[in-house]
Tab-separated table of N, CA and C in Angstrom:
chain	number	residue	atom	x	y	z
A	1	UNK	N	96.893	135.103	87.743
A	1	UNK	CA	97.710	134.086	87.116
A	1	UNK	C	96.959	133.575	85.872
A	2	UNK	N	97.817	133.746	84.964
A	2	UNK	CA	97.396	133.170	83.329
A	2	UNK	C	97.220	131.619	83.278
A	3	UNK	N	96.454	131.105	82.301
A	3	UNK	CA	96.546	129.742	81.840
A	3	UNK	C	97.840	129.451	81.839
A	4	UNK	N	98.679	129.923	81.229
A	4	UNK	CA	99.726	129.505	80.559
A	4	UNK	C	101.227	129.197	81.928
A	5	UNK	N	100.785	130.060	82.946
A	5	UNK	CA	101.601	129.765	84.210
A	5	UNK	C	101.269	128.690	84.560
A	6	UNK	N	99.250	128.258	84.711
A	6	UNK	CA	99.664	126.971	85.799
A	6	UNK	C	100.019	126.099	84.848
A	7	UNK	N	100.014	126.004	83.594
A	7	UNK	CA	99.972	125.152	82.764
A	7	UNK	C	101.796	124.768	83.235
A	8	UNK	N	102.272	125.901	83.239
A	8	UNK	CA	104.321	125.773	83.450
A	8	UNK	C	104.738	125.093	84.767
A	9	UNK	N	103.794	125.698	85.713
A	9	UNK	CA	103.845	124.729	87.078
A	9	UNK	C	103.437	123.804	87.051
A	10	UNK	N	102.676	123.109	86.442
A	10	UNK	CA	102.131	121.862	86.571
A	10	UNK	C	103.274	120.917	85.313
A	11	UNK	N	104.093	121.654	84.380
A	11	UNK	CA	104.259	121.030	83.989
A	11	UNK	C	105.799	120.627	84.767
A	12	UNK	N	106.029	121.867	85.635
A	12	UNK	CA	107.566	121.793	86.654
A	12	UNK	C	107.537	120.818	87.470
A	13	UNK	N	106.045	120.645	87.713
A	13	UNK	CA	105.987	119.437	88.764
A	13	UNK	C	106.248	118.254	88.253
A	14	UNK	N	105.511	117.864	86.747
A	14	UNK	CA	105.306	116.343	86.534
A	14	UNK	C	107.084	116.409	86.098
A	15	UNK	N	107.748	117.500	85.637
A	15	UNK	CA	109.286	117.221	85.528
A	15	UNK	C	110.243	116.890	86.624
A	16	UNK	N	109.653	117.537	87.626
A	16	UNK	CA	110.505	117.915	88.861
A	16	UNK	C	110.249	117.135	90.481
A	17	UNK	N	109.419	116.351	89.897
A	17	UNK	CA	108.647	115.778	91.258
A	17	UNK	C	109.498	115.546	92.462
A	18	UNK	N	110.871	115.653	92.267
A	18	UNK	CA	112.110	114.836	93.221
A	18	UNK	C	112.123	115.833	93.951
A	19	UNK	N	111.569	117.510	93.543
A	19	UNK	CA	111.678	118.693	94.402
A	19	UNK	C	110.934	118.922	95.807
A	20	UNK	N	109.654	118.180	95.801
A	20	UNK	CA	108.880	118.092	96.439
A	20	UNK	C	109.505	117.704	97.762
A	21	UNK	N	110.326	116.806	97.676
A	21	UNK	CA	111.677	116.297	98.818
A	21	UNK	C	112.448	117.184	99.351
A	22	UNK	N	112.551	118.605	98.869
A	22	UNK	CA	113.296	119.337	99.241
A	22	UNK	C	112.547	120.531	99.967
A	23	UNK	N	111.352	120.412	100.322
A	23	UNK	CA	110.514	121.610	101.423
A	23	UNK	C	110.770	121.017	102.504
A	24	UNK	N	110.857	122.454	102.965
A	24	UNK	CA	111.091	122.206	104.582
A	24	UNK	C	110.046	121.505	105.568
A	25	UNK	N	110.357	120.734	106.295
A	25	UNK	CA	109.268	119.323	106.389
A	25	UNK	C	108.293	120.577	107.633
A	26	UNK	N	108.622	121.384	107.725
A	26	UNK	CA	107.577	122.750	108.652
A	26	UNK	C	106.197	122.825	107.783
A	27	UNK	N	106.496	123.117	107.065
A	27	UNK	CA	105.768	123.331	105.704
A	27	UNK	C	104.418	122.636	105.932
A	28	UNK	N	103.370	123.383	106.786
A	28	UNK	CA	102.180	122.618	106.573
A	28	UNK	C	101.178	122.016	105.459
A	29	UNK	N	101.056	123.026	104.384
A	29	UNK	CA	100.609	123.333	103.622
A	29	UNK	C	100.749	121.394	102.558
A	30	UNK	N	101.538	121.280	102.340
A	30	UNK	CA	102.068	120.440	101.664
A	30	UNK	C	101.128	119.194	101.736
A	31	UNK	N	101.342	118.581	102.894
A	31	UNK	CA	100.811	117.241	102.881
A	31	UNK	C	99.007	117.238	102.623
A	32	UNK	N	98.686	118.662	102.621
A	32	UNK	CA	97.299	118.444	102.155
A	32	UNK	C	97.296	118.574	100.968
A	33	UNK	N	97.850	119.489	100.034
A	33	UNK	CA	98.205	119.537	98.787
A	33	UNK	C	97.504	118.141	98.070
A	34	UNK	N	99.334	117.783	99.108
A	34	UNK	CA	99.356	116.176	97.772
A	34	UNK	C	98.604	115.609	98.277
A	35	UNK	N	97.650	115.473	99.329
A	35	UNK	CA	96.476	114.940	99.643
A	35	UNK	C	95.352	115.073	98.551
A	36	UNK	N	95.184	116.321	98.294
A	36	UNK	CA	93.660	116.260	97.479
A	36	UNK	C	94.232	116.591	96.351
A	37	UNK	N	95.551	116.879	95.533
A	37	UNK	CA	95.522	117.586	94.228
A	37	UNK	C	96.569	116.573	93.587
A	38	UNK	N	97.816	116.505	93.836
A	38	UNK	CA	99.182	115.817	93.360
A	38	UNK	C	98.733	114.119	92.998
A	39	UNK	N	97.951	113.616	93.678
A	39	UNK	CA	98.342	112.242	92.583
A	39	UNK	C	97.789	112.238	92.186
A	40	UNK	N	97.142	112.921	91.139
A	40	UNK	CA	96.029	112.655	90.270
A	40	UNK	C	97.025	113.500	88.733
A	41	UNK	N	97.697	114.377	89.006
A	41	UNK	CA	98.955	114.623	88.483
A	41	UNK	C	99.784	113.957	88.282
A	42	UNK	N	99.925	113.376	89.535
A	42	UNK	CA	101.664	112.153	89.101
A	42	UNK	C	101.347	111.051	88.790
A	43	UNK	N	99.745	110.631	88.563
A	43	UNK	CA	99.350	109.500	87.473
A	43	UNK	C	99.396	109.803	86.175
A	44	UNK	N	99.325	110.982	85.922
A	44	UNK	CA	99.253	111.289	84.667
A	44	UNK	C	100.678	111.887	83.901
A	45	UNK	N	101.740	111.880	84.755
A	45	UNK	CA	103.015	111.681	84.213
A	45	UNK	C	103.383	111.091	83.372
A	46	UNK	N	104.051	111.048	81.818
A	46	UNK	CA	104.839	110.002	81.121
A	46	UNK	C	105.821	109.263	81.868
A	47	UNK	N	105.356	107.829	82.085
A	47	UNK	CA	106.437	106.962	82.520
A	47	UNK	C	107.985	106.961	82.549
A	48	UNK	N	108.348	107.694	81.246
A	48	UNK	CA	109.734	108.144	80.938
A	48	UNK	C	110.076	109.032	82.313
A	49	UNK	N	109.193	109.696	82.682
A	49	UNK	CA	109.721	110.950	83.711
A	49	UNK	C	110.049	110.201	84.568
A	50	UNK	N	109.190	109.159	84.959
A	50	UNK	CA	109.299	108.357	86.340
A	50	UNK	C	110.772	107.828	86.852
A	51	UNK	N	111.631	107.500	85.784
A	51	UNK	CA	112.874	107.065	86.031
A	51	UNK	C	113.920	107.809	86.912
A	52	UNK	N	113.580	107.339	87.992
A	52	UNK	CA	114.327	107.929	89.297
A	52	UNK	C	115.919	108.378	88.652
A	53	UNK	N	116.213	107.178	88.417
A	53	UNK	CA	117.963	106.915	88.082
A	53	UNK	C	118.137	108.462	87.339
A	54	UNK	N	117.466	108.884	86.640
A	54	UNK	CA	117.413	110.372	85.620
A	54	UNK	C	117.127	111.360	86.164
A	55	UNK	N	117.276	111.330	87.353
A	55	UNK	CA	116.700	112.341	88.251
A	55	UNK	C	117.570	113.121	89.186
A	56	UNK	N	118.363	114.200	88.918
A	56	UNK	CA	119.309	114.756	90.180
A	56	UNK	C	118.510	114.821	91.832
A	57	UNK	N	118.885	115.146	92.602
A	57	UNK	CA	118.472	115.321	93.992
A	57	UNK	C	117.486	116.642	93.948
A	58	UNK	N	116.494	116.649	94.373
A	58	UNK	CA	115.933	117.855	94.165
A	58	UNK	C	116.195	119.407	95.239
A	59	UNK	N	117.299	118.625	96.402
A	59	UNK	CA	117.470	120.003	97.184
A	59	UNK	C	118.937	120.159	96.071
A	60	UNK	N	119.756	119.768	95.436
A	60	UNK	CA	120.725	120.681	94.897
A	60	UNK	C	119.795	120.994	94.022
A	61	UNK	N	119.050	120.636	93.066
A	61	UNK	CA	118.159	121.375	91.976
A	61	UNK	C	117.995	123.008	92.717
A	62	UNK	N	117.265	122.943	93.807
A	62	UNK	CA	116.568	124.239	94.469
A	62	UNK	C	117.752	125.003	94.891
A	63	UNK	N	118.978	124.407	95.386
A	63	UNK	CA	120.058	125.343	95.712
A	63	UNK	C	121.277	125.811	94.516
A	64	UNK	N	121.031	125.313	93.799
A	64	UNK	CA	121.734	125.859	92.585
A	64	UNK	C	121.178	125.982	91.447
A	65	UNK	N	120.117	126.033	90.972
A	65	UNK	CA	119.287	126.566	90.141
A	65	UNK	C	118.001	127.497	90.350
A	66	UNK	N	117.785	128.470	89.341
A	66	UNK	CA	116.802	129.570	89.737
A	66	UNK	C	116.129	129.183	88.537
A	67	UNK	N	114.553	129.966	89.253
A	67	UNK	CA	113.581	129.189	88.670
A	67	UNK	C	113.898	129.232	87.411
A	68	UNK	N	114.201	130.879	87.076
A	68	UNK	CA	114.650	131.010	85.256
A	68	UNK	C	115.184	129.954	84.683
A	69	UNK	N	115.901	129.377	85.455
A	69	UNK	CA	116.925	128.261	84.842
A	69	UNK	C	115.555	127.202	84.841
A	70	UNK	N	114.756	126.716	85.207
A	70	UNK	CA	114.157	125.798	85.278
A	70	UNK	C	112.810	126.260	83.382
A	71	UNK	N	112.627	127.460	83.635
A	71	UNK	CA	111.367	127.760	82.599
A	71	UNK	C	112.217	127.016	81.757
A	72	UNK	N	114.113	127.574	81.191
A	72	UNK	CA	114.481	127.351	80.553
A	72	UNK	C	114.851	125.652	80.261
A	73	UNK	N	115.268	124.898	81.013
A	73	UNK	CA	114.650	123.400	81.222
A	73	UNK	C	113.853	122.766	80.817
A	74	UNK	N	112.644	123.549	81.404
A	74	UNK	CA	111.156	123.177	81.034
A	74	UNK	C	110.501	122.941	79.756
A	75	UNK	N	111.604	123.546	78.338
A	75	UNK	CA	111.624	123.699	77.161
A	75	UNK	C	111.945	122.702	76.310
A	76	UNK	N	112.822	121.849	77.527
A	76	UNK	CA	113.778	120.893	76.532
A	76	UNK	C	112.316	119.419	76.824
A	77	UNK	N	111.760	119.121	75.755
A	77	UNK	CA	111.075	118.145	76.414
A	77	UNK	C	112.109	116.317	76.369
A	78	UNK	N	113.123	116.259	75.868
A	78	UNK	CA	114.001	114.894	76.217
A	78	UNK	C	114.728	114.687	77.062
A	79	UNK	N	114.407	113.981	78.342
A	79	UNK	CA	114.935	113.665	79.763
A	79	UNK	C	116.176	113.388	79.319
A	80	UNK	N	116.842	113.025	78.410
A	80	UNK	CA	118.495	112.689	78.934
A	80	UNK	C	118.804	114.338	78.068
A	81	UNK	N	118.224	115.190	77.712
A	81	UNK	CA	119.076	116.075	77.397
A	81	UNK	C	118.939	117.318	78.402
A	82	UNK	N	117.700	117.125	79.107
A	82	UNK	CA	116.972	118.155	80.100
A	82	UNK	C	118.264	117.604	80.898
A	83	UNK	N	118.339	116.587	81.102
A	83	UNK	CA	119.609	115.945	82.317
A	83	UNK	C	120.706	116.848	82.519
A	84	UNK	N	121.278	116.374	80.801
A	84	UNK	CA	122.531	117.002	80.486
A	84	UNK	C	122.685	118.665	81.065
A	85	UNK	N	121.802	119.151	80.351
A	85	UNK	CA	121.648	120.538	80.403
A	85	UNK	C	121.853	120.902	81.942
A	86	UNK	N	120.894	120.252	83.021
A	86	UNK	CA	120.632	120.675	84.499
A	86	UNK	C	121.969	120.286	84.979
A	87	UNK	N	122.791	119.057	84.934
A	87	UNK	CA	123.943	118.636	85.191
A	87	UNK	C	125.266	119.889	84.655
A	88	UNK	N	125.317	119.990	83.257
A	88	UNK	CA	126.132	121.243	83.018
A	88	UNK	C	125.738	122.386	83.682
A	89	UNK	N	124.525	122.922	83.788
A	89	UNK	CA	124.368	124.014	84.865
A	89	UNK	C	124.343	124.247	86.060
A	90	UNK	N	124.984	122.865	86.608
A	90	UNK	CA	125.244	123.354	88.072
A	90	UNK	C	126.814	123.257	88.031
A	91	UNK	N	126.980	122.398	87.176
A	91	UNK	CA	128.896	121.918	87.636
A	91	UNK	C	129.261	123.125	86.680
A	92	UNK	N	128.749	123.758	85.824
A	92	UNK	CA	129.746	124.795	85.615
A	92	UNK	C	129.319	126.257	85.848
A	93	UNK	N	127.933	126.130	86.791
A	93	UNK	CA	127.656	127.212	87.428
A	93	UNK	C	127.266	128.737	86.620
A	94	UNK	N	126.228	127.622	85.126
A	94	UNK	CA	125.845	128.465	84.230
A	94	UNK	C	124.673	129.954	84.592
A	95	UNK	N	124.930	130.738	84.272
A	95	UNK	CA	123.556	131.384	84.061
A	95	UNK	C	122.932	131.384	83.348
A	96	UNK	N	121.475	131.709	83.403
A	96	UNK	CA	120.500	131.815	82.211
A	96	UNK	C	121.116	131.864	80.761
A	97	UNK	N	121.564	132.981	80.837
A	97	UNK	CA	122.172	133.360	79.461
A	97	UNK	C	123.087	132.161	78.908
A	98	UNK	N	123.717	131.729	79.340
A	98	UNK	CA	125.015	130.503	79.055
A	98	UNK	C	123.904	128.974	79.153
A	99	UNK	N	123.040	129.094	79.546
A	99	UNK	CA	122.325	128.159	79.695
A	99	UNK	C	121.464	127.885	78.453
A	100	UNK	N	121.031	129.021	77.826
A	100	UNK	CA	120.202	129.310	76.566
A	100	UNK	C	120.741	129.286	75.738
């Protein structure tokens, strides 16, 4: 794995944090995670991200969007347009391509 991946995951996370809600609570792995690694990340979030209200549910995020759709997301750096965009791509059930 390149710089430039974790750099995309880390940056999916500080975008996406609401996703974290959507693993299957089996999932051992997790709560140590965000034990030793995640808040030291989600302190360092722009406050702007933090705004729940701007935030879809993160299990429809995971059930109707693929990751592609997310790199492509990941691009837009203005939360009400990243919004827009994730909101039009589920209600009209865009693909990548229509998404770009």
């Amino acid at each position: 794995m390149d710089i430039r991946e974790l750099r995309r995951f880390r940056q999916f996370y500080t975008y996406y944090p609401q996703i974290r809600d959507s693993l299957n609570p089996e999932f051992n792995a997790m709560p140590l995670v965000a034990k030793l690694h995640l808040p030291a990340i989600r302190d360092s979030v722009n406050p702007e991200l933090n705004k729940d209200i701007l935030k879809l549910d993160g299990c429809i995020l995971v059930e109707r969007l693929s990751f592609t759709h997310f790199v492509k997301l990941l691009q837009i750096e203005s939360l009400i347009k990243r919004l827009f965009y994730e909101v039009e791509s589920i209600r009209g059930q865009w693909s990548v391509n229509e998404l770009r």
